XYZ file of N, CA, C and O in Angstrom:
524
model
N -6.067 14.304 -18.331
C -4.637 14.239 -18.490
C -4.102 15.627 -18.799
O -4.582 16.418 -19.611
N -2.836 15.835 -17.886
C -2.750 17.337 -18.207
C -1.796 17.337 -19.711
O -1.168 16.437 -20.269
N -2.038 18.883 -20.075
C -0.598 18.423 -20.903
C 1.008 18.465 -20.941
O 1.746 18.546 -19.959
N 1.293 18.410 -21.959
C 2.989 18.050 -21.906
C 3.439 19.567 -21.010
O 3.574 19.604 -19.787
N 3.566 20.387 -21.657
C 4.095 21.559 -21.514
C 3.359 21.789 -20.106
O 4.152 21.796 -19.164
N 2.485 21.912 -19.881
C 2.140 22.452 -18.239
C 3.269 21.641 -17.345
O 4.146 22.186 -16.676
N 3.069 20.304 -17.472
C 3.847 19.153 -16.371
C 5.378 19.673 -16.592
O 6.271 19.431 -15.781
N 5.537 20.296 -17.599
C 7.469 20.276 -18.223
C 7.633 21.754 -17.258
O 8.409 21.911 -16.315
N 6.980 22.420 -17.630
C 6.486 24.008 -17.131
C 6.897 23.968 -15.497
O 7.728 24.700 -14.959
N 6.154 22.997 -14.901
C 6.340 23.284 -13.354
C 7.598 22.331 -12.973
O 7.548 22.062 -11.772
N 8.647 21.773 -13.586
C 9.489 21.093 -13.318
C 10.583 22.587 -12.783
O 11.436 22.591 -11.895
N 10.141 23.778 -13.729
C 11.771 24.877 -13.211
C 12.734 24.612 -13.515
O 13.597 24.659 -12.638
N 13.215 24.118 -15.123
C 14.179 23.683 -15.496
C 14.770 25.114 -15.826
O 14.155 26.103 -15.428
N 16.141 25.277 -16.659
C 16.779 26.344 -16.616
C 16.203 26.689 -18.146
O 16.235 25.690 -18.863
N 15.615 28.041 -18.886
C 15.672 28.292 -20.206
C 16.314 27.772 -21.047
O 17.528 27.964 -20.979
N 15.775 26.893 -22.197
C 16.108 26.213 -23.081
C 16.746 24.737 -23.228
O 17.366 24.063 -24.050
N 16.087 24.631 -21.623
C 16.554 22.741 -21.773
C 15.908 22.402 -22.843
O 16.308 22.390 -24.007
N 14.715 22.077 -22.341
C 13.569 21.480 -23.573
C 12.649 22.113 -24.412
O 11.536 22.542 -24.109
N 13.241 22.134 -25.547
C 12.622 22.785 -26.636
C 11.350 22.365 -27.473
O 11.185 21.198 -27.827
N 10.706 23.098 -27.690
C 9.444 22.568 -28.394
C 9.786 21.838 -29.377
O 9.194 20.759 -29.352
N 10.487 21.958 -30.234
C 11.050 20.494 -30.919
C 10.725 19.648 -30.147
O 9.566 19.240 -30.067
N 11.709 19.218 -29.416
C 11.965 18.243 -28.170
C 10.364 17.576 -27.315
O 9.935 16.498 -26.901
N 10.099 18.435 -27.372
C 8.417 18.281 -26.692
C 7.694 17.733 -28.123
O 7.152 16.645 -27.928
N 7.599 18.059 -29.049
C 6.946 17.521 -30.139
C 7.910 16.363 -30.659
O 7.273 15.667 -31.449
N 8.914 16.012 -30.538
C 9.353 14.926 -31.058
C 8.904 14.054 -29.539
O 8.609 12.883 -29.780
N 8.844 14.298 -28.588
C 8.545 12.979 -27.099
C 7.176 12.701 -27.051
O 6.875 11.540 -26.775
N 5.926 13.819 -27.340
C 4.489 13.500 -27.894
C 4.250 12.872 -29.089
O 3.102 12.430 -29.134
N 4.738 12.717 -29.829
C 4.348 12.105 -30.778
C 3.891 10.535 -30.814
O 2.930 10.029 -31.392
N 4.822 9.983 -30.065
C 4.341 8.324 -29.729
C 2.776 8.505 -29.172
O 1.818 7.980 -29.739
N 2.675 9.248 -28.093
C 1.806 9.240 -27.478
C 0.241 9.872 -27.991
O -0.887 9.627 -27.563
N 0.662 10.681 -28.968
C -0.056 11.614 -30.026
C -1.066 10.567 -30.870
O -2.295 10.580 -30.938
N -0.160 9.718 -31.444
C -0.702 8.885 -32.858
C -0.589 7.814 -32.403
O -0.713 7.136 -33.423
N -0.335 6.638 -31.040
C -0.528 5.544 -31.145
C 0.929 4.443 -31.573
O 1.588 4.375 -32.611
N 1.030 3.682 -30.267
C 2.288 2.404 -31.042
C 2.160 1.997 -32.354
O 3.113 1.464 -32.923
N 1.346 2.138 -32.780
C 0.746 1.217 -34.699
C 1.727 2.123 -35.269
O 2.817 1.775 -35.723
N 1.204 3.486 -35.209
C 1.667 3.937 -36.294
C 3.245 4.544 -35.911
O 4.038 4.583 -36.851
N 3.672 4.971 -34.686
C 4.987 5.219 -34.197
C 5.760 4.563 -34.650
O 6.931 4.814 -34.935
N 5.099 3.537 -34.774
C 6.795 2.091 -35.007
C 6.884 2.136 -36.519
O 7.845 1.578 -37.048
N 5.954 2.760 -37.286
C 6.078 2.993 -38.640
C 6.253 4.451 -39.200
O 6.061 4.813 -40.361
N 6.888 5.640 -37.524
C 7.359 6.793 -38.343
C 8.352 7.032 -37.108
O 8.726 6.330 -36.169
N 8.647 8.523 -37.594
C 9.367 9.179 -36.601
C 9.296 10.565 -36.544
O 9.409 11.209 -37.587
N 9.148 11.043 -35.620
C 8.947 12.718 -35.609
C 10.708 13.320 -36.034
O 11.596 13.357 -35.181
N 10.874 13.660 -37.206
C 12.206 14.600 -36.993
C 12.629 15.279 -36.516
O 13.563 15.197 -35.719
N 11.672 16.748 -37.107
C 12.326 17.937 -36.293
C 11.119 18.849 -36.501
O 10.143 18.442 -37.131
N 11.167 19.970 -36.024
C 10.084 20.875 -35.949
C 10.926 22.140 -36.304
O 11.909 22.627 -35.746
N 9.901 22.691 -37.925
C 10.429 23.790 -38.441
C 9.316 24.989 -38.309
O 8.247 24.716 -38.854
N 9.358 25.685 -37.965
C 8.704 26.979 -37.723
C 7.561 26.342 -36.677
O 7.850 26.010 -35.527
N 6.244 26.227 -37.241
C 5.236 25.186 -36.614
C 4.794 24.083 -37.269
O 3.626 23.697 -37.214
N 5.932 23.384 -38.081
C 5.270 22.415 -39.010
C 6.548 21.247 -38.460
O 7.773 21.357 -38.426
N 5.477 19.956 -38.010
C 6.476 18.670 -37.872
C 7.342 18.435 -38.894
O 7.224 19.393 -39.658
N 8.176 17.647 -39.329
C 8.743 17.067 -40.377
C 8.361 15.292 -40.040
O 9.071 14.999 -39.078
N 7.849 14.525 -40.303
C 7.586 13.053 -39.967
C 8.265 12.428 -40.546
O 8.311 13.000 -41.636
N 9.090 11.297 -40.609
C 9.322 10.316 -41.808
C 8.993 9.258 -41.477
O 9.420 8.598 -40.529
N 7.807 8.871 -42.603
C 8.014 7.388 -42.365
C 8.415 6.255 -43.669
O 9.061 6.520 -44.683
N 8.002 5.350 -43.402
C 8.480 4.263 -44.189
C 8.182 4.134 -45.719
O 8.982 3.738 -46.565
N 6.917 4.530 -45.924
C 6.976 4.933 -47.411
C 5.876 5.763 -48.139
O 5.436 6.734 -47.523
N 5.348 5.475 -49.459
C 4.048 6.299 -49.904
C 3.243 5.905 -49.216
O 2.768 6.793 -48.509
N 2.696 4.624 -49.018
C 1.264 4.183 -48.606
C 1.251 4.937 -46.973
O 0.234 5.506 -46.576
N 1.828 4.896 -46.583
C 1.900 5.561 -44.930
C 1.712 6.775 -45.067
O 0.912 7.391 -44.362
N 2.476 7.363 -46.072
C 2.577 8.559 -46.351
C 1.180 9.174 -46.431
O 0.609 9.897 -45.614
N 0.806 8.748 -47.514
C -0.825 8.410 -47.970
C -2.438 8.835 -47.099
O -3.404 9.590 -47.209
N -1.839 7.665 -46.143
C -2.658 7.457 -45.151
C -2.637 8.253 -44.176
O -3.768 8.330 -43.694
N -1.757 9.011 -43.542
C -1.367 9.667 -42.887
C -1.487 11.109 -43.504
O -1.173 11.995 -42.709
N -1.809 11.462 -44.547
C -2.088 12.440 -44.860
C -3.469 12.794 -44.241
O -3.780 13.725 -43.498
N -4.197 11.795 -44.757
C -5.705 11.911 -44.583
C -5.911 11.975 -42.765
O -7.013 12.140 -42.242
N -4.906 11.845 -42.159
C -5.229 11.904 -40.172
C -4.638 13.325 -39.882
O -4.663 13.826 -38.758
N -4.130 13.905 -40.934
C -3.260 15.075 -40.429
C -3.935 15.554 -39.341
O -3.518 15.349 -38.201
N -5.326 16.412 -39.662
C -5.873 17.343 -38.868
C -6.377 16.603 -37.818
O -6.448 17.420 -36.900
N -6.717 15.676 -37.465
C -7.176 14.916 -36.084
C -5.203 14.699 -35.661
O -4.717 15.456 -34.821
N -4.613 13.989 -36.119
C -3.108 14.354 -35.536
C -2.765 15.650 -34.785
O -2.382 15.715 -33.617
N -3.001 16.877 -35.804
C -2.440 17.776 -35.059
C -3.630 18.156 -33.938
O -3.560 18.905 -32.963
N -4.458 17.565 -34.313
C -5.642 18.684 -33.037
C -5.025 17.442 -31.591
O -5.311 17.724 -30.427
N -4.289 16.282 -31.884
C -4.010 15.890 -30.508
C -2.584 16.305 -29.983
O -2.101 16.064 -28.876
N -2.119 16.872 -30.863
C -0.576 17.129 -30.810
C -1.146 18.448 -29.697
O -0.819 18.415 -28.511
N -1.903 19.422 -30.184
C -2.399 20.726 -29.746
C -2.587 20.252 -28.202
O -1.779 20.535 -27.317
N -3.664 19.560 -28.024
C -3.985 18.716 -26.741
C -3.317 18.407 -25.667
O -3.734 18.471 -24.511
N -1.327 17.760 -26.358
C -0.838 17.461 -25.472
C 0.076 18.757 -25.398
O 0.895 18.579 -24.496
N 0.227 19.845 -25.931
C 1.519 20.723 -26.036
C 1.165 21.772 -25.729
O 1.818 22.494 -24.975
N -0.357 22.209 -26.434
C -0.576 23.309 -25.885
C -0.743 23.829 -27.507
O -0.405 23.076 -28.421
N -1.236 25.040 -27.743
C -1.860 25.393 -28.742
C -0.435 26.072 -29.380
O 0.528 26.029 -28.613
N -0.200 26.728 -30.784
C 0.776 26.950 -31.325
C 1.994 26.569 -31.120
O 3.058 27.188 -31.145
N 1.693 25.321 -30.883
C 3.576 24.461 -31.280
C 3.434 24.054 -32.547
O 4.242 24.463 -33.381
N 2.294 23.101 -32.957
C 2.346 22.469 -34.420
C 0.885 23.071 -34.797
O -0.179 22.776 -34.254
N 1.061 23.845 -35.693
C -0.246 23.686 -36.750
C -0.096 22.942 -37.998
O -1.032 23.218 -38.749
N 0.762 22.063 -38.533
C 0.895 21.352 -39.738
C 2.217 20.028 -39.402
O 3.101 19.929 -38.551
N 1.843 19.310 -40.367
C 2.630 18.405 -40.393
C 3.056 17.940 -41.583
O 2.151 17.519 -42.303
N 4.320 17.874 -42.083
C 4.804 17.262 -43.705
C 5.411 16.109 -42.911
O 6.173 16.018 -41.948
N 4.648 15.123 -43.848
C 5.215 13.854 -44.340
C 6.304 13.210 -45.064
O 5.913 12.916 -46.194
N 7.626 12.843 -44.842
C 8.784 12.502 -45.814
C 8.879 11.207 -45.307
O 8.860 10.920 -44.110
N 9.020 10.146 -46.583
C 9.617 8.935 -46.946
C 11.475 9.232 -46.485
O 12.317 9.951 -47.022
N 11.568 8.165 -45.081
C 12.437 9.063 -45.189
C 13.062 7.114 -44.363
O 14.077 6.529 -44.741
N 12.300 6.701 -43.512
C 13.023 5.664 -42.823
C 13.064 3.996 -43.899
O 12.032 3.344 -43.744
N 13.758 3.562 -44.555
C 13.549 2.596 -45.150
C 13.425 1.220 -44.300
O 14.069 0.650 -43.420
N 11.937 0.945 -45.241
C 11.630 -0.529 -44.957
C 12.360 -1.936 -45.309
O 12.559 -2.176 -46.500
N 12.701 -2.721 -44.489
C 13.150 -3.552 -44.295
C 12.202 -4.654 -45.455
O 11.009 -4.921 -45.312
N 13.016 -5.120 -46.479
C 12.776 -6.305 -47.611
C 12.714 -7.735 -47.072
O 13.665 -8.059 -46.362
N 11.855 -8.558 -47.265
C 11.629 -9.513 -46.736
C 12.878 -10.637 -46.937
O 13.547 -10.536 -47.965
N 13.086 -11.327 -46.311
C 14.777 -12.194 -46.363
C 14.202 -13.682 -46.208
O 13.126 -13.843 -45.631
N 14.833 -14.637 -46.661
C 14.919 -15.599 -47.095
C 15.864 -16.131 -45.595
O 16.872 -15.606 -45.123
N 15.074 -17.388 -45.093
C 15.479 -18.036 -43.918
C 16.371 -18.909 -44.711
O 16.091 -19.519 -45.743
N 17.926 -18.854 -43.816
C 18.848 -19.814 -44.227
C 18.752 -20.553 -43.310
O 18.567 -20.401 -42.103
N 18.932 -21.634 -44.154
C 19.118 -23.156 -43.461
C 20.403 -23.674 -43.844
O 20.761 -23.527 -45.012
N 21.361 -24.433 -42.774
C 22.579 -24.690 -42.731
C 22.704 -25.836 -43.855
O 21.962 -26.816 -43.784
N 23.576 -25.720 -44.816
C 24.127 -26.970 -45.497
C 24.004 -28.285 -44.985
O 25.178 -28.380 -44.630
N 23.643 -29.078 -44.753
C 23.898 -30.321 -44.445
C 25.007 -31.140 -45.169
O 25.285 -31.019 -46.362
N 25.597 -31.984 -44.295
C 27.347 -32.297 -44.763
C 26.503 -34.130 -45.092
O 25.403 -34.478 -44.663
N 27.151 -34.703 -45.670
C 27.230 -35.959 -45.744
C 28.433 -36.643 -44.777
O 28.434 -37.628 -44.038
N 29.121 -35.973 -45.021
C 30.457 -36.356 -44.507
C 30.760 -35.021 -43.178
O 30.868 -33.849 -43.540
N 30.860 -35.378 -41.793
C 31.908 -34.740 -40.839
C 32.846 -34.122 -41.504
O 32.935 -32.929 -41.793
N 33.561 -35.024 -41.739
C 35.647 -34.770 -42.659
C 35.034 -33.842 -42.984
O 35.208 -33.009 -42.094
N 34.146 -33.287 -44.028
C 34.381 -32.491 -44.870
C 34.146 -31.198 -44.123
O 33.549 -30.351 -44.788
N 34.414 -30.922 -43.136
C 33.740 -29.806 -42.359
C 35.252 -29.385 -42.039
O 35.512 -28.223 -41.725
N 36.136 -30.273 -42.122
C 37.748 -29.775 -42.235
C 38.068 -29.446 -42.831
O 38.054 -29.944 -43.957
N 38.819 -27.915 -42.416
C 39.130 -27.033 -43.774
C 40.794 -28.021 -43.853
O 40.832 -28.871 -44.743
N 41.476 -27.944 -43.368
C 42.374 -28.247 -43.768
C 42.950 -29.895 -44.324
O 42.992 -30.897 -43.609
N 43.273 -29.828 -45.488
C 43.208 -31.616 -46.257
C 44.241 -32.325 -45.777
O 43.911 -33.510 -45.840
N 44.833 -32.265 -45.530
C 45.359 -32.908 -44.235
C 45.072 -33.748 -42.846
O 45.254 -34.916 -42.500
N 44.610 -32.736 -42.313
C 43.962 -33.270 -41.033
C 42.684 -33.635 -41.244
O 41.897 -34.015 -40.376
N 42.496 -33.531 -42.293
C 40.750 -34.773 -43.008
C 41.473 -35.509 -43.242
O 41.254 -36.370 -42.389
N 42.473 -35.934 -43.992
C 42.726 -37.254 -44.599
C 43.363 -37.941 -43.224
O 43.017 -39.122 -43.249
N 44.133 -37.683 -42.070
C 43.782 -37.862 -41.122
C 42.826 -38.701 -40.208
O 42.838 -39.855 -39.780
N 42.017 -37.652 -40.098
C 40.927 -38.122 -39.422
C 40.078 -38.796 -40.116
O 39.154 -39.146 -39.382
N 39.900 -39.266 -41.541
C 39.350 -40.095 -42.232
C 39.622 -41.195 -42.136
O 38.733 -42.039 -42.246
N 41.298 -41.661 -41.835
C 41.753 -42.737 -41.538
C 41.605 -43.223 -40.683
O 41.185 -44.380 -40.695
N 41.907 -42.504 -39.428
C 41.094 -43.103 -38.305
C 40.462 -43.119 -37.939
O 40.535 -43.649 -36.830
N 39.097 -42.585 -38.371
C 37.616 -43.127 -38.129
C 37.621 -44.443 -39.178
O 36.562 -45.064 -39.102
N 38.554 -44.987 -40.115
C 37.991 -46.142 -41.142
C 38.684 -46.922 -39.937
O 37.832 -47.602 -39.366
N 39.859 -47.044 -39.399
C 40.625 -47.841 -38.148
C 39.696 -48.503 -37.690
O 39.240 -49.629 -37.889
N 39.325 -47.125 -36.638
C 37.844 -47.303 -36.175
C 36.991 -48.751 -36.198
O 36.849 -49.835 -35.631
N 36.552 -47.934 -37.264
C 35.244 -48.651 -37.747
C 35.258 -49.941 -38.243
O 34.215 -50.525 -38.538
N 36.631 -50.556 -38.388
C 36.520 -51.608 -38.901
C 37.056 -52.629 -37.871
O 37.063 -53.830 -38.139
């Protein structure tokens, strides 16, 4: 597989379409894997160091300990001196687990009428009705 920058390289775009930022924020999915993508995001690229954020310490954590296999694939796809480092920031918040609502159940239709009126109404003539 070639890498990023060669394939971007022979496209002949005009100076400064796509910036190594730009190239290191579009490798990155491809760098580290859907697992962990969907649990960060490449920010921005400051000097040669990523900025990542993801979701919290434990990622954080964990992801510390892949740095150097990370960047040696980042290298792989970009080409050597785009990223030599990567900082980690808690930066995208995780979503709190939510409580499935379930609709009220009515005893009564009528009562699903806001207006008391047109319940007392329609109360009457469903008793018409019914009898």
């Amino acid at each position: 597989m070639e890498r990023a920058s060669r394939l971007i390289s022979r496209l002949k775009l005009p100076a400064g379409t796509v910036t190594p930022e730009d190239l290191a924020r579009a490798v990155w999915p491809l760098a580290v894997g859907k697992t962990i993508a969907a649990h960060t995001k490449a920010a921005s690229l400051v000097r040669s160091t990523l900025v990542v954020e993801v979701e919290d310490a434990i990622w954080r954590r964990q992801l510390h300990v892949l740095e150097a296999q990370i960047v040696r694939k980042l290298t792989e796809e970009l080409g050597p001196a785009v990223v030599d480092g990567i900082e980690f920031r808690i930066g995208i918040p995780r979503r709190e687990p939510q409580r499935a609502v379930t609709p009220r159940a009515s005893a009564d239709e009528a009562d699903e009428i806001e207006d008391p009126l047109l319940r007392r109404i329609y109360v009457a003539r469903r008793r018409r009705e019914l009898a």
